[in-house]
Amino acid sequence: MPALSSLAARSVAVNSSRPSVVFAHKSTVAAEVKAEVKKEVTPKKEVTKRVEEDDEDENNSDDDEENDADAISREQSQIMKAVSKLFLLVSYSLNTTSSKEMYRDDPVYFKKMEKLCEGYKSLRRVRPDGNCFFRGFGYSYFEKLLGDEVEWKRFQTLMLGTKDQLLSQGFPKFTLEDFYDSFMEVVNRLGGESKMTIEELNNTFNEAGTSDYLVVYLRLLTSGQLQKEEEFYQNFVEGDKTIKEFCQQEVEPMYRESDHMHAIALGSALKVGIRVVYLDRGEATTSPPAHDFPEDCTPSVYLLYRPGHYDILYM
């Protein structure tokens, strides 16, 4: 029976005390982020050094080991605070032409961004906290639904049946219902007489509690799809992990970054096409490659992927 692992309680799911912050490639992280983190956080080398010194001490006690773990946990919390000060959960719209300037010192990425600007006019940055794929997808697709009443009705109808589907797969009712209710409360306001404005959508995705609940439910939907199609997705799992174990460790917990498996499963579960444009370090003269998930779909959501991070793109 699927377990929600870190999602077993609201406080665990949304306010993890030991988040794993996922930063983008070093050349794509703004200088002020690194400066802020350096200012507020004890350097990892110093933490590691202290841990190694303690390990060499024959009289090192269990209490000392707990203190080392606490120090690392505090460091991670400080990093998260530094990131939250500098990044909105979802930013305002940015022109891709001006955004390319942050890559001026990296010739490969700068050339790639020039090519990107030919096909995409703007982007929104998503906070680099490990939830960027799900948060970016959610914002981009919900924004589309605000302008497409027919698609909104299709999606709303599909979502109404997801709670029972997940319950039938064995997901615990007491944790699932809360996330489902919060998710549907937002979905129900993406169309109809009570349709929210784009400003309200911005506020919704930048209010941490609500925004994280939306991310959690998208993670659960992805986990449900992976386990429903276990035989297919097992082929993509490295090592000896089962799909259930993969979901418990890499899909359901907050702050875990996402890859093509997550994109295929989420797109399939919601019947929404996702195009991911890869800002890689391939030949500088070529346009950034793009892949659609699932294959042969008509994309509704466009995301820009840099190593370890996703942002939202606009044609």
PDB file of C-alpha atoms in Angstrom:
ATOM      1  CA  MET A   1       0.000   0.000   0.000  1.00  0.00           C
ATOM      2  CA  PRO A   2       1.542   3.399  -0.949  1.00  0.00           C
ATOM      3  CA  ALA A   3       2.791   5.338   2.025  1.00  0.00           C
ATOM      4  CA  LEU A   4       3.151   9.106   2.094  1.00  0.00           C
ATOM      5  CA  SER A   5       6.507   8.921   3.877  1.00  0.00           C
ATOM      6  CA  SER A   6       7.309  12.574   4.699  1.00  0.00           C
ATOM      7  CA  LEU A   7       3.764  13.608   3.819  1.00  0.00           C
ATOM      8  CA  ALA A   8       2.234  11.711   6.719  1.00  0.00           C
ATOM      9  CA  ALA A   9       1.460  14.982   8.476  1.00  0.00           C
ATOM     10  CA  ARG A  10       0.886  18.521   7.288  1.00  0.00           C
ATOM     11  CA  SER A  11       3.820  19.924   9.217  1.00  0.00           C
ATOM     12  CA  VAL A  12       6.184  17.355   7.734  1.00  0.00           C
ATOM     13  CA  ALA A  13       4.967  17.796   4.182  1.00  0.00           C
ATOM     14  CA  VAL A  14       5.054  21.561   4.050  1.00  0.00           C
ATOM     15  CA  ASN A  15       7.557  22.593   6.693  1.00  0.00           C
ATOM     16  CA  SER A  16      10.327  20.020   6.525  1.00  0.00           C
ATOM     17  CA  SER A  17      12.962  20.827   9.115  1.00  0.00           C
ATOM     18  CA  ARG A  18      15.768  19.527   6.912  1.00  0.00           C
ATOM     19  CA  PRO A  19      15.138  20.690   3.359  1.00  0.00           C
ATOM     20  CA  SER A  20      17.523  19.725   0.588  1.00  0.00           C
ATOM     21  CA  VAL A  21      18.000  22.936  -1.383  1.00  0.00           C
ATOM     22  CA  VAL A  22      18.721  22.350  -5.057  1.00  0.00           C
ATOM     23  CA  PHE A  23      20.691  25.105  -6.747  1.00  0.00           C
ATOM     24  CA  ALA A  24      21.168  25.513 -10.462  1.00  0.00           C
ATOM     25  CA  HIS A  25      24.546  25.223 -12.200  1.00  0.00           C
ATOM     26  CA  LYS A  26      27.107  27.537 -10.596  1.00  0.00           C
ATOM     27  CA  SER A  27      27.219  29.741 -13.677  1.00  0.00           C
ATOM     28  CA  THR A  28      23.470  30.343 -13.509  1.00  0.00           C
ATOM     29  CA  VAL A  29      23.173  31.265  -9.825  1.00  0.00           C
ATOM     30  CA  ALA A  30      22.984  35.001  -9.310  1.00  0.00           C
ATOM     31  CA  ALA A  31      26.006  36.501  -7.544  1.00  0.00           C
ATOM     32  CA  GLU A  32      23.854  38.020  -4.813  1.00  0.00           C
ATOM     33  CA  VAL A  33      22.541  34.576  -3.856  1.00  0.00           C
ATOM     34  CA  LYS A  34      26.013  33.209  -3.331  1.00  0.00           C
ATOM     35  CA  ALA A  35      27.012  36.330  -1.409  1.00  0.00           C
ATOM     36  CA  GLU A  36      23.939  36.109   0.825  1.00  0.00           C
ATOM     37  CA  VAL A  37      24.474  32.429   1.519  1.00  0.00           C
ATOM     38  CA  LYS A  38      28.168  32.980   2.228  1.00  0.00           C
ATOM     39  CA  LYS A  39      27.302  35.793   4.634  1.00  0.00           C
ATOM     40  CA  GLU A  40      24.600  33.926   6.551  1.00  0.00           C
ATOM     41  CA  VAL A  41      25.780  30.331   6.480  1.00  0.00           C
ATOM     42  CA  THR A  42      28.770  28.650   8.038  1.00  0.00           C
ATOM     43  CA  PRO A  43      30.872  27.321   5.131  1.00  0.00           C
ATOM     44  CA  LYS A  44      30.355  23.629   4.503  1.00  0.00           C
ATOM     45  CA  LYS A  45      34.083  22.997   4.663  1.00  0.00           C
ATOM     46  CA  GLU A  46      34.133  24.219   8.245  1.00  0.00           C
ATOM     47  CA  VAL A  47      31.162  22.032   9.173  1.00  0.00           C
ATOM     48  CA  THR A  48      32.759  19.046   7.447  1.00  0.00           C
ATOM     49  CA  LYS A  49      36.082  19.732   9.141  1.00  0.00           C
ATOM     50  CA  ARG A  50      34.425  19.772  12.539  1.00  0.00           C
ATOM     51  CA  VAL A  51      32.659  16.510  11.752  1.00  0.00           C
ATOM     52  CA  GLU A  52      35.917  14.880  10.624  1.00  0.00           C
ATOM     53  CA  GLU A  53      37.748  16.098  13.717  1.00  0.00           C
ATOM     54  CA  ASP A  54      35.003  14.669  15.896  1.00  0.00           C
ATOM     55  CA  ASP A  55      35.201  11.371  14.042  1.00  0.00           C
ATOM     56  CA  GLU A  56      38.927  11.190  14.787  1.00  0.00           C
ATOM     57  CA  ASP A  57      38.309  11.759  18.449  1.00  0.00           C
ATOM     58  CA  GLU A  58      38.162   8.348  20.132  1.00  0.00           C
ATOM     59  CA  ASN A  59      36.046   9.785  22.904  1.00  0.00           C
ATOM     60  CA  ASN A  60      33.462  11.254  20.584  1.00  0.00           C
ATOM     61  CA  SER A  61      30.061  10.622  22.145  1.00  0.00           C
ATOM     62  CA  ASP A  62      26.631  10.073  20.667  1.00  0.00           C
ATOM     63  CA  ASP A  63      25.770  13.570  21.831  1.00  0.00           C
ATOM     64  CA  ASP A  64      28.599  14.982  19.717  1.00  0.00           C
ATOM     65  CA  GLU A  65      27.295  13.135  16.657  1.00  0.00           C
ATOM     66  CA  GLU A  66      23.843  14.541  17.252  1.00  0.00           C
ATOM     67  CA  ASN A  67      25.352  18.028  17.535  1.00  0.00           C
ATOM     68  CA  ASP A  68      27.099  17.553  14.170  1.00  0.00           C
ATOM     69  CA  ALA A  69      23.817  16.538  12.562  1.00  0.00           C
ATOM     70  CA  ASP A  70      22.117  19.528  14.169  1.00  0.00           C
ATOM     71  CA  ALA A  71      24.828  21.827  12.801  1.00  0.00           C
ATOM     72  CA  ILE A  72      24.300  20.548   9.277  1.00  0.00           C
ATOM     73  CA  SER A  73      20.553  20.846   9.691  1.00  0.00           C
ATOM     74  CA  ARG A  74      20.923  24.427  10.889  1.00  0.00           C
ATOM     75  CA  GLU A  75      23.152  25.187   7.914  1.00  0.00           C
ATOM     76  CA  GLN A  76      20.529  23.851   5.521  1.00  0.00           C
ATOM     77  CA  SER A  77      17.856  25.912   7.240  1.00  0.00           C
ATOM     78  CA  GLN A  78      20.032  29.018   6.914  1.00  0.00           C
ATOM     79  CA  ILE A  79      20.505  28.340   3.211  1.00  0.00           C
ATOM     80  CA  MET A  80      16.738  28.033   2.784  1.00  0.00           C
ATOM     81  CA  LYS A  81      16.190  31.336   4.602  1.00  0.00           C
ATOM     82  CA  ALA A  82      18.792  33.044   2.410  1.00  0.00           C
ATOM     83  CA  VAL A  83      17.157  31.708  -0.749  1.00  0.00           C
ATOM     84  CA  SER A  84      13.667  32.706   0.415  1.00  0.00           C
ATOM     85  CA  LYS A  85      14.872  36.280   0.985  1.00  0.00           C
ATOM     86  CA  LEU A  86      16.175  36.575  -2.556  1.00  0.00           C
ATOM     87  CA  PHE A  87      13.636  34.589  -4.583  1.00  0.00           C
ATOM     88  CA  LEU A  88       9.877  34.792  -4.827  1.00  0.00           C
ATOM     89  CA  LEU A  89       8.294  31.359  -5.080  1.00  0.00           C
ATOM     90  CA  VAL A  90       7.259  32.450  -8.598  1.00  0.00           C
ATOM     91  CA  SER A  91       8.624  35.723  -9.995  1.00  0.00           C
ATOM     92  CA  TYR A  92       7.017  38.362 -12.155  1.00  0.00           C
ATOM     93  CA  SER A  93       7.456  38.034 -15.929  1.00  0.00           C
ATOM     94  CA  LEU A  94      10.968  38.754 -17.224  1.00  0.00           C
ATOM     95  CA  ASN A  95      12.033  39.518 -20.782  1.00  0.00           C
ATOM     96  CA  THR A  96      14.314  36.744 -22.098  1.00  0.00           C
ATOM     97  CA  THR A  97      16.449  39.296 -23.951  1.00  0.00           C
ATOM     98  CA  SER A  98      17.383  41.084 -20.737  1.00  0.00           C
ATOM     99  CA  SER A  99      17.644  37.808 -18.813  1.00  0.00           C
ATOM    100  CA  LYS A 100      20.444  36.575 -21.044  1.00  0.00           C
ATOM    101  CA  GLU A 101      22.755  39.232 -19.582  1.00  0.00           C
ATOM    102  CA  MET A 102      23.219  37.185 -16.424  1.00  0.00           C
ATOM    103  CA  TYR A 103      25.095  34.673 -18.598  1.00  0.00           C
ATOM    104  CA  ARG A 104      27.460  37.262 -20.090  1.00  0.00           C
ATOM    105  CA  ASP A 105      30.496  35.614 -18.447  1.00  0.00           C
ATOM    106  CA  ASP A 106      29.603  32.162 -19.790  1.00  0.00           C
ATOM    107  CA  PRO A 107      30.002  32.125 -23.601  1.00  0.00           C
ATOM    108  CA  VAL A 108      28.223  28.774 -24.065  1.00  0.00           C
ATOM    109  CA  TYR A 109      25.136  29.688 -22.041  1.00  0.00           C
ATOM    110  CA  PHE A 110      25.079  33.225 -23.451  1.00  0.00           C
ATOM    111  CA  LYS A 111      24.945  31.911 -27.027  1.00  0.00           C
ATOM    112  CA  LYS A 112      22.261  29.413 -26.026  1.00  0.00           C
ATOM    113  CA  MET A 113      20.197  32.208 -24.482  1.00  0.00           C
ATOM    114  CA  GLU A 114      20.504  34.227 -27.676  1.00  0.00           C
ATOM    115  CA  LYS A 115      19.035  31.268 -29.562  1.00  0.00           C
ATOM    116  CA  LEU A 116      16.357  30.853 -26.889  1.00  0.00           C
ATOM    117  CA  CYS A 117      15.283  34.479 -27.306  1.00  0.00           C
ATOM    118  CA  GLU A 118      14.399  33.750 -30.928  1.00  0.00           C
ATOM    119  CA  GLY A 119      11.542  31.464 -29.906  1.00  0.00           C
ATOM    120  CA  TYR A 120      10.582  32.569 -26.385  1.00  0.00           C
ATOM    121  CA  LYS A 121       9.687  36.109 -25.367  1.00  0.00           C
ATOM    122  CA  SER A 122       9.674  35.903 -21.578  1.00  0.00           C
ATOM    123  CA  LEU A 123      10.106  33.720 -18.511  1.00  0.00           C
ATOM    124  CA  ARG A 124       9.246  33.527 -14.838  1.00  0.00           C
ATOM    125  CA  ARG A 125      11.847  32.390 -12.350  1.00  0.00           C
ATOM    126  CA  VAL A 126      10.842  29.780  -9.800  1.00  0.00           C
ATOM    127  CA  ARG A 127      12.508  29.527  -6.400  1.00  0.00           C
ATOM    128  CA  PRO A 128      15.357  26.944  -6.550  1.00  0.00           C
ATOM    129  CA  ASP A 129      14.210  24.825  -3.610  1.00  0.00           C
ATOM    130  CA  GLY A 130      13.780  21.391  -5.211  1.00  0.00           C
ATOM    131  CA  ASN A 131      10.068  21.974  -5.872  1.00  0.00           C
ATOM    132  CA  CYS A 132      10.656  24.117  -8.964  1.00  0.00           C
ATOM    133  CA  PHE A 133       9.363  21.568 -11.503  1.00  0.00           C
ATOM    134  CA  PHE A 134       6.010  21.063  -9.780  1.00  0.00           C
ATOM    135  CA  ARG A 135       5.586  24.709  -8.801  1.00  0.00           C
ATOM    136  CA  GLY A 136       6.567  25.903 -12.271  1.00  0.00           C
ATOM    137  CA  PHE A 137       4.223  23.422 -13.930  1.00  0.00           C
ATOM    138  CA  GLY A 138       1.353  24.349 -11.611  1.00  0.00           C
ATOM    139  CA  TYR A 139       1.659  28.080 -12.166  1.00  0.00           C
ATOM    140  CA  SER A 140       2.098  27.806 -15.930  1.00  0.00           C
ATOM    141  CA  TYR A 141      -0.836  25.456 -16.438  1.00  0.00           C
ATOM    142  CA  PHE A 142      -3.166  27.280 -14.047  1.00  0.00           C
ATOM    143  CA  GLU A 143      -2.335  30.535 -15.843  1.00  0.00           C
ATOM    144  CA  LYS A 144      -3.350  28.890 -19.125  1.00  0.00           C
ATOM    145  CA  LEU A 145      -6.629  27.692 -17.600  1.00  0.00           C
ATOM    146  CA  LEU A 146      -7.558  31.267 -16.668  1.00  0.00           C
ATOM    147  CA  GLY A 147      -7.858  31.974 -20.381  1.00  0.00           C
ATOM    148  CA  ASP A 148      -9.374  28.679 -21.549  1.00  0.00           C
ATOM    149  CA  GLU A 149     -12.810  27.868 -20.117  1.00  0.00           C
ATOM    150  CA  VAL A 150     -13.170  24.605 -22.066  1.00  0.00           C
ATOM    151  CA  GLU A 151      -9.828  23.247 -20.858  1.00  0.00           C
ATOM    152  CA  TRP A 152     -10.603  24.377 -17.307  1.00  0.00           C
ATOM    153  CA  LYS A 153     -13.860  22.403 -17.269  1.00  0.00           C
ATOM    154  CA  ARG A 154     -12.047  19.314 -18.601  1.00  0.00           C
ATOM    155  CA  PHE A 155      -9.358  19.614 -15.958  1.00  0.00           C
ATOM    156  CA  GLN A 156     -11.811  20.334 -13.155  1.00  0.00           C
ATOM    157  CA  THR A 157     -13.837  17.227 -14.045  1.00  0.00           C
ATOM    158  CA  LEU A 158     -10.684  15.103 -14.204  1.00  0.00           C
ATOM    159  CA  MET A 159      -9.467  16.352 -10.824  1.00  0.00           C
ATOM    160  CA  LEU A 160     -12.790  15.625  -9.120  1.00  0.00           C
ATOM    161  CA  GLY A 161     -12.097  11.925  -9.539  1.00  0.00           C
ATOM    162  CA  THR A 162      -8.467  11.930  -8.420  1.00  0.00           C
ATOM    163  CA  LYS A 163      -9.096  11.650  -4.682  1.00  0.00           C
ATOM    164  CA  ASP A 164     -11.066   8.420  -5.066  1.00  0.00           C
ATOM    165  CA  GLN A 165      -8.459   7.101  -7.496  1.00  0.00           C
ATOM    166  CA  LEU A 166      -5.630   7.708  -5.044  1.00  0.00           C
ATOM    167  CA  LEU A 167      -7.653   6.285  -2.158  1.00  0.00           C
ATOM    168  CA  SER A 168      -8.292   3.139  -4.207  1.00  0.00           C
ATOM    169  CA  GLN A 169      -4.521   2.817  -4.611  1.00  0.00           C
ATOM    170  CA  GLY A 170      -4.101   2.828  -0.852  1.00  0.00           C
ATOM    171  CA  PHE A 171      -3.087   6.405  -0.074  1.00  0.00           C
ATOM    172  CA  PRO A 172      -4.128   7.320   3.508  1.00  0.00           C
ATOM    173  CA  LYS A 173      -7.392   9.259   3.644  1.00  0.00           C
ATOM    174  CA  PHE A 174      -6.484  11.425   6.616  1.00  0.00           C
ATOM    175  CA  THR A 175      -3.526  13.021   4.804  1.00  0.00           C
ATOM    176  CA  LEU A 176      -4.905  12.990   1.275  1.00  0.00           C
ATOM    177  CA  GLU A 177      -8.179  14.811   1.878  1.00  0.00           C
ATOM    178  CA  ASP A 178      -6.629  17.999   3.211  1.00  0.00           C
ATOM    179  CA  PHE A 179      -4.329  18.412   0.209  1.00  0.00           C
ATOM    180  CA  TYR A 180      -7.122  17.505  -2.222  1.00  0.00           C
ATOM    181  CA  ASP A 181      -9.510  20.048  -0.706  1.00  0.00           C
ATOM    182  CA  SER A 182      -6.919  22.818  -0.864  1.00  0.00           C
ATOM    183  CA  PHE A 183      -6.036  21.915  -4.449  1.00  0.00           C
ATOM    184  CA  MET A 184      -9.663  21.905  -5.599  1.00  0.00           C
ATOM    185  CA  GLU A 185     -10.352  25.197  -3.847  1.00  0.00           C
ATOM    186  CA  VAL A 186      -7.840  26.819  -6.194  1.00  0.00           C
ATOM    187  CA  VAL A 187      -8.868  24.802  -9.277  1.00  0.00           C
ATOM    188  CA  ASN A 188     -12.510  25.816  -8.822  1.00  0.00           C
ATOM    189  CA  ARG A 189     -11.501  29.475  -9.083  1.00  0.00           C
ATOM    190  CA  LEU A 190      -9.647  29.121 -12.387  1.00  0.00           C
ATOM    191  CA  GLY A 191     -12.897  29.548 -14.316  1.00  0.00           C
ATOM    192  CA  GLY A 192     -16.593  30.261 -13.914  1.00  0.00           C
ATOM    193  CA  GLU A 193     -18.212  33.185 -12.124  1.00  0.00           C
ATOM    194  CA  SER A 194     -15.663  33.237  -9.296  1.00  0.00           C
ATOM    195  CA  LYS A 195     -12.615  33.108 -11.582  1.00  0.00           C
ATOM    196  CA  MET A 196      -9.561  34.670  -9.990  1.00  0.00           C
ATOM    197  CA  THR A 197      -7.430  37.333 -11.634  1.00  0.00           C
ATOM    198  CA  ILE A 198      -3.816  36.862 -12.688  1.00  0.00           C
ATOM    199  CA  GLU A 199      -2.834  38.965  -9.671  1.00  0.00           C
ATOM    200  CA  GLU A 200      -4.686  36.555  -7.392  1.00  0.00           C
ATOM    201  CA  LEU A 201      -2.928  33.636  -9.071  1.00  0.00           C
ATOM    202  CA  ASN A 202       0.422  35.342  -8.387  1.00  0.00           C
ATOM    203  CA  ASN A 203      -0.535  35.808  -4.753  1.00  0.00           C
ATOM    204  CA  THR A 204      -1.723  32.210  -4.464  1.00  0.00           C
ATOM    205  CA  PHE A 205       1.556  30.786  -5.713  1.00  0.00           C
ATOM    206  CA  ASN A 206       3.627  33.148  -3.583  1.00  0.00           C
ATOM    207  CA  GLU A 207       1.760  32.406  -0.358  1.00  0.00           C
ATOM    208  CA  ALA A 208       3.923  29.584   1.001  1.00  0.00           C
ATOM    209  CA  GLY A 209       1.203  27.547   2.698  1.00  0.00           C
ATOM    210  CA  THR A 210      -1.178  27.400  -0.254  1.00  0.00           C
ATOM    211  CA  SER A 211       1.602  27.128  -2.831  1.00  0.00           C
ATOM    212  CA  ASP A 212       3.201  24.188  -1.034  1.00  0.00           C
ATOM    213  CA  TYR A 213      -0.151  22.405  -0.729  1.00  0.00           C
ATOM    214  CA  LEU A 214      -0.550  22.646  -4.502  1.00  0.00           C
ATOM    215  CA  VAL A 215       2.945  21.194  -4.946  1.00  0.00           C
ATOM    216  CA  VAL A 216       2.192  18.348  -2.547  1.00  0.00           C
ATOM    217  CA  TYR A 217      -0.944  17.308  -4.410  1.00  0.00           C
ATOM    218  CA  LEU A 218       0.835  17.416  -7.766  1.00  0.00           C
ATOM    219  CA  ARG A 219       3.490  15.170  -6.234  1.00  0.00           C
ATOM    220  CA  LEU A 220       0.813  12.746  -5.044  1.00  0.00           C
ATOM    221  CA  LEU A 221      -0.803  12.658  -8.481  1.00  0.00           C
ATOM    222  CA  THR A 222       2.601  11.896  -9.983  1.00  0.00           C
ATOM    223  CA  SER A 223       3.247   9.151  -7.458  1.00  0.00           C
ATOM    224  CA  GLY A 224      -0.165   7.643  -8.145  1.00  0.00           C
ATOM    225  CA  GLN A 225       0.490   7.580 -11.891  1.00  0.00           C
ATOM    226  CA  LEU A 226       3.919   6.012 -11.462  1.00  0.00           C
ATOM    227  CA  GLN A 227       2.521   3.249  -9.268  1.00  0.00           C
ATOM    228  CA  LYS A 228      -0.495   2.704 -11.509  1.00  0.00           C
ATOM    229  CA  GLU A 229       1.824   2.152 -14.489  1.00  0.00           C
ATOM    230  CA  GLU A 230       4.497   0.431 -12.423  1.00  0.00           C
ATOM    231  CA  GLU A 231       5.503  -2.089 -15.084  1.00  0.00           C
ATOM    232  CA  PHE A 232       6.342   0.664 -17.582  1.00  0.00           C
ATOM    233  CA  TYR A 233       8.108   3.073 -15.236  1.00  0.00           C
ATOM    234  CA  GLN A 234      10.179   0.399 -13.509  1.00  0.00           C
ATOM    235  CA  ASN A 235      12.379   0.387 -16.612  1.00  0.00           C
ATOM    236  CA  PHE A 236      13.521   3.930 -15.823  1.00  0.00           C
ATOM    237  CA  VAL A 237      14.474   3.346 -12.172  1.00  0.00           C
ATOM    238  CA  GLU A 238      18.174   2.912 -11.499  1.00  0.00           C
ATOM    239  CA  GLY A 239      19.476   0.287  -9.096  1.00  0.00           C
ATOM    240  CA  ASP A 240      17.293  -2.104  -7.144  1.00  0.00           C
ATOM    241  CA  LYS A 241      14.612   0.350  -6.054  1.00  0.00           C
ATOM    242  CA  THR A 242      11.010  -0.581  -6.620  1.00  0.00           C
ATOM    243  CA  ILE A 243       8.605   2.017  -7.988  1.00  0.00           C
ATOM    244  CA  LYS A 244       7.022   2.237  -4.553  1.00  0.00           C
ATOM    245  CA  GLU A 245      10.407   2.968  -2.965  1.00  0.00           C
ATOM    246  CA  PHE A 246      11.228   5.493  -5.686  1.00  0.00           C
ATOM    247  CA  CYS A 247       7.959   7.322  -5.045  1.00  0.00           C
ATOM    248  CA  GLN A 248       8.476   7.344  -1.286  1.00  0.00           C
ATOM    249  CA  GLN A 249      12.019   8.687  -1.612  1.00  0.00           C
ATOM    250  CA  GLU A 250      12.069  10.808  -4.770  1.00  0.00           C
ATOM    251  CA  VAL A 251       8.511  11.888  -5.616  1.00  0.00           C
ATOM    252  CA  GLU A 252       6.307  12.357  -2.551  1.00  0.00           C
ATOM    253  CA  PRO A 253       8.733  14.235  -0.233  1.00  0.00           C
ATOM    254  CA  MET A 254       8.994  17.978  -0.632  1.00  0.00           C
ATOM    255  CA  TYR A 255      12.281  19.518  -1.806  1.00  0.00           C
ATOM    256  CA  ARG A 256      13.218  16.532  -3.997  1.00  0.00           C
ATOM    257  CA  GLU A 257      14.179  17.564  -7.520  1.00  0.00           C
ATOM    258  CA  SER A 258      12.480  16.098 -10.580  1.00  0.00           C
ATOM    259  CA  ASP A 259      13.551  14.484 -13.839  1.00  0.00           C
ATOM    260  CA  HIS A 260      11.952  13.084 -17.009  1.00  0.00           C
ATOM    261  CA  MET A 261      10.084  10.364 -15.074  1.00  0.00           C
ATOM    262  CA  HIS A 262       8.214  12.962 -13.063  1.00  0.00           C
ATOM    263  CA  ALA A 263       7.396  14.943 -16.200  1.00  0.00           C
ATOM    264  CA  ILE A 264       6.108  11.921 -18.131  1.00  0.00           C
ATOM    265  CA  ALA A 265       4.003  10.689 -15.214  1.00  0.00           C
ATOM    266  CA  LEU A 266       2.496  14.084 -14.348  1.00  0.00           C
ATOM    267  CA  GLY A 267       1.741  14.915 -17.966  1.00  0.00           C
ATOM    268  CA  SER A 268       0.120  11.505 -18.456  1.00  0.00           C
ATOM    269  CA  ALA A 269      -1.926  11.713 -15.246  1.00  0.00           C
ATOM    270  CA  LEU A 270      -3.327  15.165 -16.080  1.00  0.00           C
ATOM    271  CA  LYS A 271      -3.399  14.711 -19.876  1.00  0.00           C
ATOM    272  CA  VAL A 272      -1.322  17.869 -20.235  1.00  0.00           C
ATOM    273  CA  GLY A 273       1.607  18.207 -22.620  1.00  0.00           C
ATOM    274  CA  ILE A 274       4.876  19.545 -21.184  1.00  0.00           C
ATOM    275  CA  ARG A 275       7.759  20.871 -23.262  1.00  0.00           C
ATOM    276  CA  VAL A 276      11.111  21.131 -21.485  1.00  0.00           C
ATOM    277  CA  VAL A 277      13.794  23.245 -23.160  1.00  0.00           C
ATOM    278  CA  TYR A 278      17.278  22.254 -22.017  1.00  0.00           C
ATOM    279  CA  LEU A 279      19.879  24.956 -21.512  1.00  0.00           C
ATOM    280  CA  ASP A 280      22.798  22.545 -21.739  1.00  0.00           C
ATOM    281  CA  ARG A 281      26.507  22.880 -22.447  1.00  0.00           C
ATOM    282  CA  GLY A 282      26.332  21.411 -25.943  1.00  0.00           C
ATOM    283  CA  GLU A 283      27.605  23.167 -29.044  1.00  0.00           C
ATOM    284  CA  ALA A 284      27.155  26.904 -28.547  1.00  0.00           C
ATOM    285  CA  THR A 285      25.920  27.547 -32.094  1.00  0.00           C
ATOM    286  CA  THR A 286      22.911  25.226 -31.765  1.00  0.00           C
ATOM    287  CA  SER A 287      19.514  26.043 -30.305  1.00  0.00           C
ATOM    288  CA  PRO A 288      18.726  24.547 -26.890  1.00  0.00           C
ATOM    289  CA  PRO A 289      17.168  21.107 -27.424  1.00  0.00           C
ATOM    290  CA  ALA A 290      13.555  20.545 -26.381  1.00  0.00           C
ATOM    291  CA  HIS A 291      11.684  17.386 -25.375  1.00  0.00           C
ATOM    292  CA  ASP A 292       7.940  16.870 -25.009  1.00  0.00           C
ATOM    293  CA  PHE A 293       6.417  14.802 -22.204  1.00  0.00           C
ATOM    294  CA  PRO A 294       4.626  12.555 -22.971  1.00  0.00           C
ATOM    295  CA  GLU A 295       6.041  12.057 -26.466  1.00  0.00           C
ATOM    296  CA  ASP A 296       4.043  13.377 -29.429  1.00  0.00           C
ATOM    297  CA  CYS A 297       1.901  15.595 -27.192  1.00  0.00           C
ATOM    298  CA  THR A 298       0.753  19.133 -27.911  1.00  0.00           C
ATOM    299  CA  PRO A 299       2.530  21.214 -25.240  1.00  0.00           C
ATOM    300  CA  SER A 300       0.496  23.426 -22.932  1.00  0.00           C
ATOM    301  CA  VAL A 301       3.307  24.079 -20.445  1.00  0.00           C
ATOM    302  CA  TYR A 302       6.795  25.277 -21.363  1.00  0.00           C
ATOM    303  CA  LEU A 303       9.662  24.969 -18.886  1.00  0.00           C
ATOM    304  CA  LEU A 304      13.326  25.948 -19.132  1.00  0.00           C
ATOM    305  CA  TYR A 305      15.685  23.431 -17.566  1.00  0.00           C
ATOM    306  CA  ARG A 306      19.169  24.247 -16.387  1.00  0.00           C
ATOM    307  CA  PRO A 307      21.148  21.640 -14.432  1.00  0.00           C
ATOM    308  CA  GLY A 308      19.125  21.101 -11.252  1.00  0.00           C
ATOM    309  CA  HIS A 309      16.488  23.761 -11.883  1.00  0.00           C
ATOM    310  CA  TYR A 310      13.307  24.657 -13.829  1.00  0.00           C
ATOM    311  CA  ASP A 311      11.839  28.050 -14.764  1.00  0.00           C
ATOM    312  CA  ILE A 312       8.662  28.920 -16.719  1.00  0.00           C
ATOM    313  CA  LEU A 313       8.918  29.885 -20.401  1.00  0.00           C
ATOM    314  CA  TYR A 314       6.512  31.796 -22.673  1.00  0.00           C
ATOM    315  CA  MET A 315       6.404  31.530 -26.456  1.00  0.00           C
TER     316      MET A 315
END
